[in-house]
Amino acid sequence: MLDTPHIVHAPARRAAVVRLRVSRAQLPQAIEAAIEEVRDALAAQDIAPAGAPFAHYLRMDSETLELDVGIPVDTPVTPRGRVMPGALPAARVARAVYQGAYDGLYTAWSEFGSWIHATGHAIARGQWEVYAVGPESNDDPATWRTELNLPLASA
């Protein structure tokens, strides 16, 4: 289920990230492993997360995705393994919240894209998902919430 999209200003957020270049088939496992890697690096540096994990898509083609998987932080992170400092950009975005299992995200993004097209907004590159409530919170996928963010092109 996708709620009604709305337009907001997303402030820049400092983050600890792992940069991935993976196939679409590898994506779910790669995101899960990267989030654990970031959590471990933050714990080792005694840095508390300042928000929910996210996936920021930098480049996408039919086969391969390049993305940063990370967690917002208020304190700068020191590189550790694949974990490095990163950020989510400040942007004017169309935002919607999808409620349900992660295997429904593709359909949710498609529905969101249809809303963008119908309302005449032009999107920019760099969409991201924030995993606000997920399997670490409970085992019921019907309660999971993923925030979808599409940066909008300047008018």
PDB file of C-alpha atoms in Angstrom, residues 5 12-13 16 21 28-29 43 46 51 57 64 76 89 92 96-97 105 130 132 134 144 147 153-154:
ATOM      1  CA  PRO A   5       2.705  11.356  -2.343  1.00  0.00           C
ATOM      2  CA  ALA A  12      21.175  17.108   3.678  1.00  0.00           C
ATOM      3  CA  ARG A  13      22.037  14.274   6.063  1.00  0.00           C
ATOM      4  CA  ALA A  16      28.072   6.316   7.074  1.00  0.00           C
ATOM      5  CA  ARG A  21      27.710  -1.934  -7.594  1.00  0.00           C
ATOM      6  CA  PRO A  28      18.247  -7.536  -1.443  1.00  0.00           C
ATOM      7  CA  GLN A  29      21.123  -9.540   0.014  1.00  0.00           C
ATOM      8  CA  ALA A  43      29.248   0.389  17.024  1.00  0.00           C
ATOM      9  CA  ASP A  46      30.712   4.362  19.429  1.00  0.00           C
ATOM     10  CA  GLY A  51      17.996   7.836  11.560  1.00  0.00           C
ATOM     11  CA  TYR A  57      20.534   4.955  -5.954  1.00  0.00           C
ATOM     12  CA  THR A  64      23.440  -3.048 -12.737  1.00  0.00           C
ATOM     13  CA  PRO A  76      31.603  12.041  11.321  1.00  0.00           C
ATOM     14  CA  PRO A  89      21.653  15.348  -0.487  1.00  0.00           C
ATOM     15  CA  ARG A  92      13.142  19.099  -3.125  1.00  0.00           C
ATOM     16  CA  ALA A  96       5.505   8.654  -0.404  1.00  0.00           C
ATOM     17  CA  VAL A  97       5.489   5.902   2.199  1.00  0.00           C
ATOM     18  CA  LEU A 105       8.817  -2.112  -3.560  1.00  0.00           C
ATOM     19  CA  VAL A 130      14.499   4.934   3.848  1.00  0.00           C
ATOM     20  CA  ALA A 132      11.752   3.371   8.512  1.00  0.00           C
ATOM     21  CA  GLY A 134      11.491  -3.227   8.860  1.00  0.00           C
ATOM     22  CA  TRP A 144       7.054  -2.454   7.485  1.00  0.00           C
ATOM     23  CA  GLU A 147       9.865   6.020   2.592  1.00  0.00           C
ATOM     24  CA  ALA A 153      14.201  18.711 -11.286  1.00  0.00           C
ATOM     25  CA  SER A 154      14.301  22.478 -10.941  1.00  0.00           C
TER      26      SER A 154
END
